[in-house]
């Protein structure tokens, strides 16, 4: 029988316990151990039963128990103290409140996924976890961020295994009424909604759910509402599923609808409008189109001026060098959704298509590229590690053809992780006790070897217990009978060197590299004195059969009775499992195909839990491996045959385990402590501890991107006069550019060049209708290769010395010859304007001949 109506019956908390409700709806509990302990005290057995989900806890606790607690002065005191602590956390001045007045009044942060806690399954992997950590660190620092995302009614998927080891996917319904979310409501308490126009006169409407991530509001758009037709209702069905068209609809809702949700939130709560909009990967890029539309239709700007203003206040972060990770839509699909009867007056479809067009060498004219649009709609862009910044500059260099790769305006900020979320409470306590003295350095020197080592043993044991339970559940799901599962009680061992490998399963991460030589791996696992055990987890994208085959290969190996007590695959990797896994592992293994791992963050979490990284030098590890804080697997990059490359890298990995890792781990003294291993842990904590934190990352975003973006958008904002004049100037420069050129260059004549000399140059240039103030004339110089190509060119400005009329001028400059060897130079003209973010911004440069 089906019910005709569905109601949510909520627990009514007795008045003395009302504060518990606030503690549940603010997600600070997810990284605040004392609040979790308070929840546990409500009913310890039930707390475990409901999987540490406080909403379910309060939903299922008996009224008798609540009445008992409401009369317990000790419990009430604890509730009050925890609630006061939260109120302080939410209101006291923090780092940002000391920042100068140039910092933005608000920042809107858009992401297709957010990984905040295991009870909000709205993420698939690293991108979402990073977004969650970004919001949490922003909250800790007092940064006024508003998060914007979608609420997927089936989240990502729940992973299990078939008997044969094939990945199975389940999509349980996520009911927002059972989540720590509240509806955003208008003052008259009607639910707030936003709409996005669709072709054919239809509309897509979404409700707005609000999660409180400490001080940071997170707005989640939800299309499952009665006002929508059946098709529109399905838009927020699941994360990263469905057709291209479905994906486009999700991204329209996220980008366009997201801006409208931010406007509604600010209006209802009286929050200042964000001055900066940050798009975490290209998926939310349509937010720029909506901001342009607002300025044209509501403020009367021209399209060009609106584009300038939008660009100035937008930050774009690219997250992957893997082409498949970049969203590309057929041009006609974008045309159908943003053109025709759904076109908006202020935003001609031709302009939109131009923004995402791959109109560069090697581009595909039939494709609309979200990353390309992201770069064109944001004056500031970055990759997520130093190496990834470099790789991204190469990848997108086609957009700036007149410039050297190094000059491509994409910088980098290396990712970080939110320590209170990821560090085991036992370690946090150890570290806090010692940190009270003064910083990481002291923390890692004053804690004794014994304390570190016994804590690590404890955490390894917890991992082993948890892994056995997961293994048992997995085997039961695979159809094994209880009688077959006795071996699980002895699977894994809390005193054996424990290696972790858990992450999504795209091919570049090479889940199965360790299986390259199965006998050698077996020998490692079964070594009589120095055995190794490996815990593995990871989900393959539901449409990725290649990834599922890798999982199956891994599972089959781990099913072998000879090794199954030493190597396990745990299904359904997620935040909850990750929080057990990192602290329990001694070594965190990462073997991606360099340079496809843009940053990688799981190794950072392992490091903060006194785990040692053993990794290919890719992403963050390329930057911060220092020779003694872990191990690097030498990359065989450049070996063209992928099989041969895998062989070389796998062999190097086995050798490290055999010759360095295992011998050091088992080299214990009379007190049973491996001193040299603990020494490496200490060094890992001191060298990486402060750097891998998300607070360091968010401070860099504020200082390097958010503040400069706010400053330049304010400069354009005096009645938008600045934006209009910058747009006019750009148009004038683009029109004049064919007349701009370097006519000829003279240098001081010397016969021999010696190091230490200065070369004086005169450049005779034509500027057409432009003035010397509109341009930078530069000497571009540096070492040259055999083809006279400048390697690592540097640019030095020249100064105007004479004007001859008709736009012809002479510029003078100098180059200091500060190194020996083949050297070359050229002269280049680029546009210059005080409001222009970067010399390469227009992509225009004039060179001799
Ligand atoms: C940290 C984390 C990731 C990201 O791991 P990478 O090493 O960056 O791939 C993915 N999933 C979960 C659950 C995580 O905690």
mmCIF file with all atom_site columns, N, CA and C in Angstrom, residues 343 365 656 766 794 798:
data_model
loop_
_atom_site.group_PDB
_atom_site.id
_atom_site.type_symbol
_atom_site.label_atom_id
_atom_site.label_alt_id
_atom_site.label_comp_id
_atom_site.label_asym_id
_atom_site.label_entity_id
_atom_site.label_seq_id
_atom_site.pdbx_PDB_ins_code
_atom_site.Cartn_x
_atom_site.Cartn_y
_atom_site.Cartn_z
_atom_site.occupancy
_atom_site.B_iso_or_equiv
_atom_site.pdbx_formal_charge
_atom_site.auth_seq_id
_atom_site.auth_comp_id
_atom_site.auth_asym_id
_atom_site.auth_atom_id
_atom_site.pdbx_PDB_model_num
ATOM 1  N N  . UNK A 1 343 ? 16.993 33.047 -24.987 1.00 0.00 ? 343 UNK A N  1
ATOM 2  C CA . UNK A 1 343 ? 18.090 34.019 -24.959 1.00 0.00 ? 343 UNK A CA 1
ATOM 3  C C  . UNK A 1 343 ? 17.669 35.174 -24.066 1.00 0.00 ? 343 UNK A C  1
ATOM 4  N N  . UNK A 1 365 ? 36.095 23.316 -33.238 1.00 0.00 ? 365 UNK A N  1
ATOM 5  C CA . UNK A 1 365 ? 35.093 24.382 -33.396 1.00 0.00 ? 365 UNK A CA 1
ATOM 6  C C  . UNK A 1 365 ? 33.686 23.939 -33.001 1.00 0.00 ? 365 UNK A C  1
ATOM 7  N N  . UNK A 1 656 ? 61.970 0.075  -3.089  1.00 0.00 ? 656 UNK A N  1
ATOM 8  C CA . UNK A 1 656 ? 61.879 0.951  -1.918  1.00 0.00 ? 656 UNK A CA 1
ATOM 9  C C  . UNK A 1 656 ? 61.312 0.196  -0.720  1.00 0.00 ? 656 UNK A C  1
ATOM 10 N N  . UNK A 1 766 ? 55.849 51.677 -34.436 1.00 0.00 ? 766 UNK A N  1
ATOM 11 C CA . UNK A 1 766 ? 54.660 52.397 -34.907 1.00 0.00 ? 766 UNK A CA 1
ATOM 12 C C  . UNK A 1 766 ? 53.498 52.021 -34.018 1.00 0.00 ? 766 UNK A C  1
ATOM 13 N N  . UNK A 1 794 ? 62.908 36.619 -20.147 1.00 0.00 ? 794 UNK A N  1
ATOM 14 C CA . UNK A 1 794 ? 62.494 37.620 -19.160 1.00 0.00 ? 794 UNK A CA 1
ATOM 15 C C  . UNK A 1 794 ? 62.175 38.891 -19.927 1.00 0.00 ? 794 UNK A C  1
ATOM 16 N N  . UNK A 1 798 ? 60.977 49.112 -21.683 1.00 0.00 ? 798 UNK A N  1
ATOM 17 C CA . UNK A 1 798 ? 61.756 50.195 -22.304 1.00 0.00 ? 798 UNK A CA 1
ATOM 18 C C  . UNK A 1 798 ? 60.983 51.497 -22.087 1.00 0.00 ? 798 UNK A C  1
#
